[in-house]
mmCIF file of C-alpha atoms in Angstrom:
data_model
loop_
_atom_site.group_PDB
_atom_site.id
_atom_site.type_symbol
_atom_site.label_atom_id
_atom_site.label_comp_id
_atom_site.label_asym_id
_atom_site.label_seq_id
_atom_site.Cartn_x
_atom_site.Cartn_y
_atom_site.Cartn_z
ATOM 1 C CA MET A 10 58.417 -1.762 -10.245
ATOM 2 C CA ILE A 11 55.752 0.736 -11.272
ATOM 3 C CA PHE A 12 56.930 0.432 -14.888
ATOM 4 C CA ILE A 13 56.398 -3.358 -14.763
ATOM 5 C CA GLU A 14 52.914 -2.897 -13.295
ATOM 6 C CA VAL A 15 51.989 -0.447 -16.062
ATOM 7 C CA ILE A 16 53.071 -2.959 -18.724
ATOM 8 C CA PHE A 17 51.064 -5.769 -17.111
ATOM 9 C CA LEU A 18 48.004 -3.554 -16.712
ATOM 10 C CA THR A 19 48.229 -2.277 -20.303
ATOM 11 C CA PHE A 20 48.288 -5.771 -21.767
ATOM 12 C CA PHE A 21 45.473 -6.812 -19.460
ATOM 13 C CA LEU A 22 43.292 -3.922 -20.679
ATOM 14 C CA LEU A 23 44.024 -4.949 -24.283
ATOM 15 C CA LEU A 24 43.446 -8.692 -23.987
ATOM 16 C CA GLY A 25 40.945 -8.855 -21.118
ATOM 17 C CA PRO A 26 37.901 -7.358 -22.871
ATOM 18 C CA LEU A 27 38.526 -9.378 -26.049
ATOM 19 C CA LEU A 28 38.817 -12.709 -24.255
ATOM 20 C CA GLY A 29 35.994 -11.783 -21.899
ATOM 21 C CA TYR A 30 33.677 -11.058 -24.837
ATOM 22 C CA GLN A 31 34.375 -14.448 -26.365
ATOM 23 C CA PHE A 32 33.551 -16.065 -23.036
ATOM 24 C CA PHE A 33 30.309 -14.054 -22.919
ATOM 25 C CA LEU A 34 29.299 -15.223 -26.407
ATOM 26 C CA SER A 35 29.933 -18.841 -25.455
ATOM 27 C CA VAL A 36 27.702 -18.510 -22.384
ATOM 28 C CA VAL A 37 24.962 -16.849 -24.436
ATOM 29 C CA SER A 38 25.171 -19.668 -27.006
ATOM 30 C CA PHE A 39 23.666 -21.981 -24.356
ATOM 31 C CA PHE A 40 20.325 -20.286 -24.997
ATOM 32 C CA ALA A 41 20.320 -20.801 -28.759
ATOM 33 C CA LYS A 42 17.537 -22.878 -30.230
ATOM 34 C CA LYS A 43 18.074 -24.671 -33.519
ATOM 35 C CA ARG A 44 15.089 -25.685 -35.589
ATOM 36 C CA THR A 45 14.673 -29.374 -36.379
ATOM 37 C CA THR A 46 11.722 -29.208 -38.752
ATOM 38 C CA PHE A 47 11.396 -27.148 -41.912
ATOM 39 C CA ASN A 48 7.987 -26.868 -43.492
ATOM 40 C CA SER A 49 8.637 -24.484 -46.376
ATOM 41 C CA GLU A 50 7.635 -25.687 -49.829
ATOM 42 C CA LEU A 51 10.700 -27.047 -51.648
ATOM 43 C CA ASN A 52 10.179 -25.100 -54.857
ATOM 44 C CA ARG A 53 13.069 -22.628 -54.974
ATOM 45 C CA LYS A 54 15.854 -23.206 -57.481
ATOM 46 C CA PHE A 55 19.455 -23.261 -56.267
ATOM 47 C CA ALA A 56 22.827 -23.303 -57.986
ATOM 48 C CA PHE A 57 25.882 -24.673 -56.189
ATOM 49 C CA ILE A 58 29.130 -22.967 -57.180
ATOM 50 C CA ILE A 59 32.305 -24.986 -56.541
ATOM 51 C CA PRO A 60 35.424 -22.930 -57.299
ATOM 52 C CA ALA A 61 38.300 -25.299 -58.059
ATOM 53 C CA HIS A 62 41.921 -24.761 -58.994
ATOM 54 C CA ASN A 63 43.659 -28.076 -59.758
ATOM 55 C CA GLU A 64 41.517 -30.152 -57.402
ATOM 56 C CA GLU A 65 41.429 -33.469 -59.290
ATOM 57 C CA LYS A 66 42.247 -35.443 -56.128
ATOM 58 C CA ILE A 67 39.203 -34.357 -54.143
ATOM 59 C CA ILE A 68 36.552 -32.824 -56.406
ATOM 60 C CA SER A 69 34.637 -36.103 -56.840
ATOM 61 C CA LYS A 70 33.901 -36.420 -53.092
ATOM 62 C CA THR A 71 32.359 -32.956 -52.994
ATOM 63 C CA ILE A 72 30.207 -33.643 -56.042
ATOM 64 C CA TYR A 73 29.013 -36.950 -54.583
ATOM 65 C CA SER A 74 28.015 -35.266 -51.311
ATOM 66 C CA LEU A 75 25.714 -32.929 -53.252
ATOM 67 C CA SER A 76 23.918 -35.779 -54.980
ATOM 68 C CA GLY A 77 22.020 -36.994 -51.904
ATOM 69 C CA LEU A 78 20.444 -33.822 -50.546
ATOM 70 C CA ILE A 79 16.931 -33.753 -49.101
ATOM 71 C CA TYR A 80 15.620 -31.617 -51.925
ATOM 72 C CA PRO A 81 14.072 -32.230 -55.365
ATOM 73 C CA LYS A 82 16.981 -32.798 -57.755
ATOM 74 C CA ILE A 83 15.157 -30.911 -60.471
ATOM 75 C CA ASN A 84 15.404 -27.760 -58.370
ATOM 76 C CA TYR A 85 19.175 -27.546 -57.946
ATOM 77 C CA ASP A 86 22.229 -27.692 -60.194
ATOM 78 C CA VAL A 87 25.934 -27.960 -59.511
ATOM 79 C CA PHE A 88 28.534 -25.849 -61.317
ATOM 80 C CA VAL A 89 32.236 -26.611 -60.989
ATOM 81 C CA ILE A 90 34.370 -23.581 -61.822
ATOM 82 C CA ALA A 91 37.619 -24.984 -63.205
ATOM 83 C CA ASP A 92 39.732 -21.873 -62.757
ATOM 84 C CA ASN A 93 43.099 -21.782 -64.534
ATOM 85 C CA CYS A 94 43.329 -25.554 -64.110
ATOM 86 C CA THR A 95 46.153 -27.590 -65.603
ATOM 87 C CA ASP A 96 44.976 -30.989 -64.340
ATOM 88 C CA GLN A 97 41.920 -33.242 -64.836
ATOM 89 C CA THR A 98 39.496 -31.309 -62.584
ATOM 90 C CA ALA A 99 37.149 -30.311 -65.431
ATOM 91 C CA GLN A 100 37.155 -33.773 -67.033
ATOM 92 C CA ILE A 101 36.377 -35.532 -63.752
ATOM 93 C CA ALA A 102 33.531 -33.133 -62.976
ATOM 94 C CA ARG A 103 32.017 -33.643 -66.457
ATOM 95 C CA THR A 104 32.252 -37.415 -66.096
ATOM 96 C CA LEU A 105 30.183 -37.128 -62.917
ATOM 97 C CA GLY A 106 27.461 -35.229 -64.791
ATOM 98 C CA THR A 107 28.244 -31.794 -63.369
ATOM 99 C CA ASN A 108 28.055 -28.498 -65.208
ATOM 100 C CA VAL A 109 31.603 -27.297 -65.780
ATOM 101 C CA LEU A 110 32.591 -23.701 -66.430
ATOM 102 C CA GLU A 111 36.231 -23.325 -67.426
ATOM 103 C CA ARG A 112 37.989 -20.018 -66.904
ATOM 104 C CA THR A 113 41.494 -19.176 -68.072
ATOM 105 C CA ASN A 114 42.804 -15.751 -67.192
ATOM 106 C CA PRO A 115 46.414 -15.780 -65.959
ATOM 107 C CA ASP A 116 46.292 -12.009 -65.376
ATOM 108 C CA ARG A 117 43.423 -12.301 -62.886
ATOM 109 C CA LYS A 118 44.163 -15.286 -60.726
ATOM 110 C CA GLY A 119 42.364 -15.738 -57.432
ATOM 111 C CA LYS A 120 39.189 -17.157 -55.965
ATOM 112 C CA GLY A 121 37.562 -13.714 -55.862
ATOM 113 C CA TYR A 122 37.889 -13.248 -59.617
ATOM 114 C CA ALA A 123 36.672 -16.796 -60.219
ATOM 115 C CA LEU A 124 33.574 -16.243 -58.070
ATOM 116 C CA ARG A 125 32.667 -12.931 -59.730
ATOM 117 C CA TRP A 126 32.930 -14.533 -63.173
ATOM 118 C CA ALA A 127 30.944 -17.579 -62.026
ATOM 119 C CA PHE A 128 28.168 -15.494 -60.457
ATOM 120 C CA ASP A 129 27.801 -13.357 -63.591
ATOM 121 C CA THR A 130 27.758 -16.450 -65.789
ATOM 122 C CA VAL A 131 25.243 -18.431 -63.737
ATOM 123 C CA LEU A 132 22.942 -15.454 -63.155
ATOM 124 C CA SER A 133 22.698 -14.983 -66.929
ATOM 125 C CA HIS A 134 21.917 -18.688 -67.392
ATOM 126 C CA LYS A 135 18.704 -19.527 -69.232
ATOM 127 C CA LYS A 136 17.519 -21.285 -66.063
ATOM 128 C CA LYS A 137 16.740 -18.674 -63.433
ATOM 129 C CA TYR A 138 17.950 -19.437 -59.913
ATOM 130 C CA ASP A 139 16.566 -18.039 -56.670
ATOM 131 C CA ALA A 140 19.848 -18.403 -54.794
ATOM 132 C CA LEU A 141 23.493 -19.301 -55.332
ATOM 133 C CA ILE A 142 25.606 -21.282 -52.866
ATOM 134 C CA VAL A 143 29.395 -21.444 -52.635
ATOM 135 C CA VAL A 144 30.986 -24.688 -51.482
ATOM 136 C CA ASP A 145 34.728 -25.319 -51.446
ATOM 137 C CA ALA A 146 36.123 -28.138 -53.552
ATOM 138 C CA ASP A 147 37.340 -30.052 -50.486
ATOM 139 C CA SER A 148 34.046 -30.228 -48.599
ATOM 140 C CA LEU A 149 31.113 -32.466 -47.699
ATOM 141 C CA VAL A 150 27.645 -30.956 -47.264
ATOM 142 C CA SER A 151 24.957 -32.039 -44.792
ATOM 143 C CA GLY A 152 21.919 -33.679 -46.361
ATOM 144 C CA ASN A 153 19.529 -31.009 -45.080
ATOM 145 C CA PHE A 154 21.522 -28.106 -46.531
ATOM 146 C CA LEU A 155 19.059 -26.919 -49.160
ATOM 147 C CA GLU A 156 16.061 -27.674 -46.967
ATOM 148 C CA VAL A 157 17.511 -25.297 -44.357
ATOM 149 C CA MET A 158 18.518 -22.551 -46.801
ATOM 150 C CA ASN A 159 15.135 -22.716 -48.503
ATOM 151 C CA ASP A 160 13.428 -22.221 -45.143
ATOM 152 C CA TYR A 161 15.611 -19.229 -44.240
ATOM 153 C CA LEU A 162 14.842 -17.628 -47.605
ATOM 154 C CA ASP A 163 11.166 -18.269 -46.959
ATOM 155 C CA ARG A 164 11.488 -16.377 -43.657
ATOM 156 C CA GLY A 165 13.005 -13.343 -45.358
ATOM 157 C CA SER A 166 16.759 -13.929 -45.124
ATOM 158 C CA ARG A 167 18.802 -12.931 -48.174
ATOM 159 C CA VAL A 168 22.349 -13.918 -47.168
ATOM 160 C CA MET A 169 23.141 -16.930 -45.000
ATOM 161 C CA GLN A 170 26.232 -18.662 -43.685
ATOM 162 C CA CYS A 171 26.015 -22.256 -42.534
ATOM 163 C CA SER A 172 28.134 -23.968 -39.870
ATOM 164 C CA ASP A 173 31.576 -24.149 -41.478
ATOM 165 C CA LEU A 174 33.334 -27.058 -39.787
ATOM 166 C CA VAL A 175 36.183 -29.529 -40.304
ATOM 167 C CA LEU A 176 36.065 -33.260 -41.027
ATOM 168 C CA PRO A 177 37.398 -35.264 -38.055
ATOM 169 C CA GLU A 178 40.835 -36.824 -38.297
ATOM 170 C CA PRO A 179 41.337 -38.490 -34.865
ATOM 171 C CA GLY A 180 44.949 -38.664 -33.796
ATOM 172 C CA ASN A 181 46.123 -35.938 -36.153
ATOM 173 C CA TRP A 182 47.165 -32.964 -34.009
ATOM 174 C CA SER A 183 47.058 -30.256 -36.693
ATOM 175 C CA VAL A 184 43.658 -31.218 -38.107
ATOM 176 C CA GLU A 185 42.048 -31.720 -34.708
ATOM 177 C CA ALA A 186 43.407 -28.419 -33.374
ATOM 178 C CA THR A 187 42.013 -26.714 -36.475
ATOM 179 C CA ARG A 188 38.703 -28.473 -35.857
ATOM 180 C CA ILE A 189 38.579 -26.910 -32.392
ATOM 181 C CA GLY A 190 39.249 -23.476 -33.847
ATOM 182 C CA PHE A 191 36.528 -23.844 -36.471
ATOM 183 C CA LEU A 192 34.044 -25.129 -33.899
ATOM 184 C CA LEU A 193 34.600 -22.111 -31.651
ATOM 185 C CA TYR A 194 34.862 -19.437 -34.337
ATOM 186 C CA ASN A 195 32.406 -20.736 -36.940
ATOM 187 C CA TYR A 196 29.762 -22.268 -34.675
ATOM 188 C CA VAL A 197 29.829 -21.310 -30.985
ATOM 189 C CA LYS A 198 30.496 -17.578 -31.333
ATOM 190 C CA PRO A 199 28.038 -17.142 -34.234
ATOM 191 C CA LEU A 200 25.448 -19.033 -32.178
ATOM 192 C CA GLY A 201 25.910 -16.528 -29.355
ATOM 193 C CA ARG A 202 25.604 -13.652 -31.823
ATOM 194 C CA LYS A 203 22.431 -15.188 -33.218
ATOM 195 C CA VAL A 204 20.874 -15.169 -29.734
ATOM 196 C CA LEU A 205 21.812 -11.492 -29.372
ATOM 197 C CA GLY A 206 20.373 -10.624 -32.789
ATOM 198 C CA LEU A 207 23.778 -9.683 -34.215
ATOM 199 C CA ASN A 208 25.143 -10.329 -37.689
ATOM 200 C CA MET A 209 27.141 -13.300 -38.869
ATOM 201 C CA GLY A 210 30.236 -12.880 -41.021
ATOM 202 C CA LEU A 211 30.881 -14.857 -44.178
ATOM 203 C CA ARG A 212 33.287 -17.775 -43.885
ATOM 204 C CA GLY A 213 33.688 -18.676 -47.569
ATOM 205 C CA ASN A 214 32.430 -22.249 -47.382
ATOM 206 C CA GLY A 215 28.664 -22.832 -47.278
ATOM 207 C CA MET A 216 27.638 -19.264 -48.144
ATOM 208 C CA CYS A 217 24.171 -18.772 -49.636
ATOM 209 C CA PHE A 218 23.135 -15.607 -51.502
ATOM 210 C CA SER A 219 19.753 -14.762 -52.930
ATOM 211 C CA ALA A 220 20.095 -13.910 -56.617
ATOM 212 C CA ASP A 221 18.720 -10.433 -55.886
ATOM 213 C CA VAL A 222 21.594 -9.628 -53.508
ATOM 214 C CA LEU A 223 24.248 -10.601 -56.055
ATOM 215 C CA LYS A 224 22.530 -8.441 -58.668
ATOM 216 C CA GLU A 225 22.147 -5.456 -56.344
ATOM 217 C CA ILE A 226 25.615 -5.728 -54.766
ATOM 218 C CA PRO A 227 27.854 -7.613 -57.223
ATOM 219 C CA TRP A 228 30.816 -9.518 -55.846
ATOM 220 C CA GLN A 229 33.678 -7.062 -55.391
ATOM 221 C CA ALA A 230 36.285 -8.750 -53.226
ATOM 222 C CA TRP A 231 39.704 -9.745 -54.527
ATOM 223 C CA SER A 232 41.855 -10.162 -51.407
ATOM 224 C CA LEU A 233 43.266 -13.425 -50.055
ATOM 225 C CA THR A 234 40.269 -13.662 -47.710
ATOM 226 C CA GLU A 235 37.767 -12.563 -50.340
ATOM 227 C CA ASP A 236 34.828 -14.201 -48.569
ATOM 228 C CA VAL A 237 35.327 -12.243 -45.353
ATOM 229 C CA GLU A 238 35.846 -9.065 -47.374
ATOM 230 C CA TYR A 239 32.623 -9.443 -49.358
ATOM 231 C CA GLY A 240 30.722 -10.092 -46.137
ATOM 232 C CA LEU A 241 32.061 -6.820 -44.752
ATOM 233 C CA VAL A 242 31.054 -5.012 -47.948
ATOM 234 C CA LEU A 243 27.519 -6.360 -47.552
ATOM 235 C CA LEU A 244 27.367 -5.278 -43.900
ATOM 236 C CA LEU A 245 28.590 -1.771 -44.719
ATOM 237 C CA LYS A 246 25.807 -1.516 -47.289
ATOM 238 C CA GLY A 247 23.230 -2.483 -44.667
ATOM 239 C CA GLU A 248 22.698 -6.087 -45.762
ATOM 240 C CA ARG A 249 22.083 -8.600 -42.973
ATOM 241 C CA ILE A 250 23.913 -11.927 -42.876
ATOM 242 C CA ASP A 251 22.084 -14.657 -40.975
ATOM 243 C CA PHE A 252 23.679 -17.669 -39.346
ATOM 244 C CA ALA A 253 22.026 -20.959 -40.334
ATOM 245 C CA PRO A 254 23.564 -23.415 -37.832
ATOM 246 C CA GLU A 255 21.213 -26.239 -38.841
ATOM 247 C CA ALA A 256 23.049 -26.626 -42.175
ATOM 248 C CA GLU A 257 26.647 -27.819 -42.097
ATOM 249 C CA VAL A 258 29.604 -28.079 -44.405
ATOM 250 C CA TYR A 259 32.725 -30.039 -43.464
ATOM 251 C CA ALA A 260 36.073 -29.177 -45.037
ATOM 252 C CA GLN A 261 38.819 -31.724 -45.464
ATOM 253 C CA MET A 262 42.027 -30.310 -44.015
ATOM 254 C CA PRO A 263 45.483 -31.501 -45.097
ATOM 255 C CA ILE A 264 46.578 -34.381 -42.894
ATOM 256 C CA GLU A 265 50.230 -33.424 -43.122
ATOM 257 C CA ALA A 266 50.900 -30.209 -41.220
ATOM 258 C CA SER A 267 53.468 -29.131 -43.819
ATOM 259 C CA ASN A 268 50.743 -29.177 -46.481
ATOM 260 C CA ALA A 269 48.545 -26.907 -44.364
ATOM 261 C CA GLU A 270 51.178 -24.215 -43.895
ATOM 262 C CA THR A 271 50.484 -22.423 -47.184
ATOM 263 C CA GLN A 272 46.739 -22.364 -46.495
ATOM 264 C CA ARG A 273 47.149 -20.970 -42.973
ATOM 265 C CA SER A 274 49.758 -18.461 -44.128
ATOM 266 C CA ARG A 275 47.301 -17.191 -46.729
ATOM 267 C CA TRP A 276 44.601 -16.852 -44.071
ATOM 268 C CA GLU A 277 46.907 -14.861 -41.803
ATOM 269 C CA ILE A 278 48.052 -12.523 -44.584
ATOM 270 C CA GLY A 279 44.466 -11.978 -45.650
ATOM 271 C CA ARG A 280 43.355 -11.353 -42.061
ATOM 272 C CA PHE A 281 45.884 -8.559 -41.599
ATOM 273 C CA GLN A 282 44.858 -7.017 -44.929
ATOM 274 C CA ILE A 283 41.215 -7.027 -43.871
ATOM 275 C CA ILE A 284 41.944 -5.534 -40.434
ATOM 276 C CA ARG A 285 43.926 -2.707 -41.992
ATOM 277 C CA SER A 286 41.267 -1.939 -44.608
ATOM 278 C CA TYR A 287 38.011 -2.446 -42.719
ATOM 279 C CA ALA A 288 38.520 -2.134 -38.953
ATOM 280 C CA PRO A 289 38.673 1.702 -39.078
ATOM 281 C CA LYS A 290 35.504 1.812 -41.215
ATOM 282 C CA PHE A 291 33.500 -0.288 -38.781
ATOM 283 C CA PHE A 292 34.828 1.599 -35.772
ATOM 284 C CA TYR A 293 33.736 4.883 -37.369
ATOM 285 C CA LYS A 294 30.314 3.442 -38.250
ATOM 286 C CA ALA A 295 29.876 2.080 -34.731
ATOM 287 C CA ILE A 296 30.658 5.449 -33.137
ATOM 288 C CA SER A 297 28.851 7.686 -35.625
ATOM 289 C CA LYS A 298 25.683 5.578 -35.652
ATOM 290 C CA GLY A 299 25.847 4.295 -32.085
ATOM 291 C CA SER A 300 25.530 0.799 -33.551
ATOM 292 C CA LEU A 301 26.200 -2.297 -31.448
ATOM 293 C CA THR A 302 26.125 -4.382 -34.641
ATOM 294 C CA TYR A 303 28.978 -2.452 -36.254
ATOM 295 C CA PHE A 304 30.918 -2.403 -32.992
ATOM 296 C CA ASP A 305 30.589 -6.187 -32.727
ATOM 297 C CA VAL A 306 32.057 -6.546 -36.225
ATOM 298 C CA PHE A 307 34.906 -4.199 -35.288
ATOM 299 C CA VAL A 308 35.686 -6.221 -32.156
ATOM 300 C CA ASP A 309 35.573 -9.451 -34.149
ATOM 301 C CA LEU A 310 38.022 -8.020 -36.689
ATOM 302 C CA ILE A 311 40.628 -6.940 -34.138
ATOM 303 C CA THR A 312 40.362 -10.039 -31.936
ATOM 304 C CA PRO A 313 43.392 -12.331 -32.412
ATOM 305 C CA PRO A 314 42.790 -16.062 -32.877
ATOM 306 C CA PHE A 315 41.936 -17.740 -29.577
ATOM 307 C CA VAL A 316 45.071 -19.884 -29.509
ATOM 308 C CA ASN A 317 47.220 -16.766 -29.974
ATOM 309 C CA MET A 318 45.525 -14.975 -27.105
ATOM 310 C CA MET A 319 45.842 -17.962 -24.796
ATOM 311 C CA PHE A 320 49.527 -18.253 -25.649
ATOM 312 C CA MET A 321 50.059 -14.584 -24.736
ATOM 313 C CA VAL A 322 47.985 -14.846 -21.560
ATOM 314 C CA THR A 323 49.858 -17.975 -20.448
ATOM 315 C CA MET A 324 53.251 -16.385 -21.116
ATOM 316 C CA ILE A 325 52.347 -13.183 -19.270
ATOM 317 C CA PHE A 326 50.876 -15.124 -16.337
ATOM 318 C CA SER A 327 54.048 -17.229 -16.131
ATOM 319 C CA ALA A 328 56.218 -14.113 -16.224
ATOM 320 C CA GLY A 329 54.017 -12.547 -13.558
ATOM 321 C CA LEU A 330 54.401 -15.594 -11.340
ATOM 322 C CA ILE A 331 58.189 -15.343 -11.550
ATOM 323 C CA LEU A 332 58.128 -11.603 -10.854
ATOM 324 C CA TRP A 333 55.786 -12.127 -7.896
ATOM 325 C CA LEU A 334 58.122 -14.770 -6.430
ATOM 326 C CA LEU A 335 60.929 -12.229 -6.783
ATOM 327 C CA ALA A 336 58.753 -9.632 -5.011
ATOM 328 C CA LEU A 337 58.754 -7.418 -8.110
ATOM 329 C CA LEU A 338 55.009 -7.586 -8.839
ATOM 330 C CA PRO A 339 52.000 -7.253 -6.482
ATOM 331 C CA VAL A 340 49.830 -10.348 -6.142
ATOM 332 C CA MET A 341 46.858 -8.382 -7.527
ATOM 333 C CA HIS A 342 48.331 -8.555 -11.043
ATOM 334 C CA LEU A 343 48.948 -12.265 -10.710
ATOM 335 C CA LEU A 344 45.320 -12.805 -9.670
ATOM 336 C CA MET A 345 44.083 -10.678 -12.586
ATOM 337 C CA TRP A 346 46.032 -12.691 -15.146
ATOM 338 C CA GLY A 347 45.125 -15.952 -13.441
ATOM 339 C CA GLY A 348 41.480 -14.964 -13.734
ATOM 340 C CA LEU A 349 41.936 -14.136 -17.420
ATOM 341 C CA LEU A 350 43.625 -17.470 -18.031
ATOM 342 C CA SER A 351 40.703 -19.210 -16.301
ATOM 343 C CA THR A 352 38.255 -17.236 -18.452
ATOM 344 C CA GLY A 353 39.929 -18.549 -21.585
ATOM 345 C CA ILE A 354 39.867 -22.120 -20.305
ATOM 346 C CA PHE A 355 36.174 -21.852 -19.396
ATOM 347 C CA TYR A 356 35.432 -20.407 -22.855
ATOM 348 C CA LEU A 357 37.200 -23.349 -24.472
ATOM 349 C CA PHE A 358 35.340 -26.028 -22.532
ATOM 350 C CA ILE A 359 31.969 -24.294 -22.747
ATOM 351 C CA GLY A 360 32.491 -24.025 -26.500
ATOM 352 C CA LEU A 361 33.384 -27.693 -26.821
ATOM 353 C CA TYR A 362 30.288 -28.643 -24.824
ATOM 354 C CA VAL A 363 27.929 -26.391 -26.807
ATOM 355 C CA GLY A 364 29.476 -27.640 -30.036
ATOM 356 C CA GLY A 365 28.918 -31.270 -29.082
ATOM 357 C CA ALA A 366 32.615 -32.143 -29.262
ATOM 358 C CA ASP A 367 33.509 -35.836 -29.351
ATOM 359 C CA LYS A 368 36.093 -37.576 -27.156
ATOM 360 C CA ALA A 369 38.757 -37.314 -29.845
ATOM 361 C CA LEU A 370 38.481 -33.539 -29.786
ATOM 362 C CA TYR A 371 38.909 -33.397 -26.007
ATOM 363 C CA LYS A 372 41.943 -35.676 -26.248
ATOM 364 C CA SER A 373 43.489 -33.414 -28.878
ATOM 365 C CA LEU A 374 43.716 -30.620 -26.277
ATOM 366 C CA LEU A 375 46.861 -32.340 -25.015
ATOM 367 C CA ARG A 376 48.524 -31.557 -28.353
ATOM 368 C CA LEU A 377 47.678 -27.850 -28.374
ATOM 369 C CA PRO A 378 51.171 -26.755 -27.260
ATOM 370 C CA LYS A 379 52.597 -28.393 -30.379
ATOM 371 C CA TYR A 380 49.984 -26.636 -32.482
ATOM 372 C CA ILE A 381 50.863 -23.259 -30.939
ATOM 373 C CA PHE A 382 54.531 -23.558 -31.889
ATOM 374 C CA TRP A 383 53.513 -24.717 -35.367
ATOM 375 C CA LYS A 384 51.401 -21.554 -35.676
ATOM 376 C CA LEU A 385 54.494 -19.469 -34.910
ATOM 377 C CA LYS A 386 56.145 -21.157 -37.871
ATOM 378 C CA VAL A 387 53.101 -20.276 -39.989
ATOM 379 C CA TYR A 388 53.443 -16.597 -39.053
ATOM 380 C CA VAL A 389 57.065 -16.630 -40.171
ATOM 381 C CA LYS A 390 55.995 -18.145 -43.498
ATOM 382 C CA ALA A 391 53.242 -15.563 -43.848
ATOM 383 C CA LEU A 392 55.810 -12.785 -43.510
ATOM 384 C CA SER A 393 57.947 -14.414 -46.207
ATOM 385 C CA ILE A 394 55.011 -14.680 -48.636
ATOM 386 C CA GLY A 395 54.275 -10.969 -48.291
ATOM 387 C CA LYS A 396 51.493 -9.423 -50.344
ATOM 388 C CA GLU A 397 50.788 -12.366 -52.661
ATOM 389 C CA ASP A 398 47.266 -12.005 -54.096
ATOM 390 C CA ASN A 399 47.089 -15.057 -56.345
ATOM 391 C CA TRP A 400 45.116 -18.189 -55.621
ATOM 392 C CA ILE A 401 47.697 -20.024 -53.518
ATOM 393 C CA ARG A 402 46.492 -23.581 -53.795
ATOM 394 C CA THR A 403 46.571 -25.792 -50.701
ATOM 395 C CA THR A 404 48.839 -28.778 -51.258
ATOM 396 C CA ARG A 405 46.757 -31.956 -51.052
ATOM 397 C CA ASP A 406 47.931 -35.092 -49.293
ATOM 398 C CA SER A 407 49.293 -37.769 -51.573
ATOM 399 C CA LYS A 408 46.916 -40.474 -50.404
#
């Protein structure tokens, strides 16, 4: 009986602080204030970088979304990076009047290599840009995007990450569950960190870098989650990353869950690679410097996805209930895990409220159990992929 109690207490001490911290960030996010007016002079020059690998089905939508921004068109350009493409991506982009940079290097495949080459190429362009922005080929950008980034640069920021969200797909369980995850991880938690004066991490989509930063600290991330990795490199070098929640980018997720499996598997593989490589570094920095900022990054790195934690908490609580009914576990442990389960539920609903979730998103909560079991399938696929470092393209829906 004591052995069982030790196991329950050990898992509680591992999961409790992590879930409790997420709940704390969601509560703090209530006090965030987003600006609605931006008065900076719209004179900075921006370059949008759209890395694309065989994206002929969707590239036009992304280009169109960048044509109607609240910003002088003379002060921003769009570059599509057709990386090792074998389809019509480059031709479509040229037809739409976009600058196209074609790269063919079968020995160095991957978004990280494409971005480094693109940054070097654009920074040496005859037209000098004040900042470069990365937008994924499957995304739509809010009309105020450049207005917001220009204002942050005017206030002294050098690296910014916007709200990286997902386009709604009501009725589709996999997309809507992903939308919840993005809302919590890419908006609510960063909003809480912003209130506390902590750093934001890079999310890959909607990243903005001043040209000076890319010259001083060239892109040097080649993993499957190269965006997260480069953000960690910047933080280790003392560079601040600011969250710009007023600007938004919405990614189009595969409607068919089977098409999303490769993408999620890549994310999971990359996440484990990053944890192994960078978590010890940030823990050491946090302890040696007594830095709350570095410790926050460390905690963020080792925290499992929310749905994973809630699955574990629910399973352990259920097991505890059975053991308590069999008189094998004191009620104290059951109350502890019940409280932790409630904490996770409160975090979820506070996050949905702060994020302004629509009715469709609340309804999709009923399909979360299906999503959880699908994620287990994704983990199995991730293990089968192994250490693949190439640009594993997300399969697009046929329609």
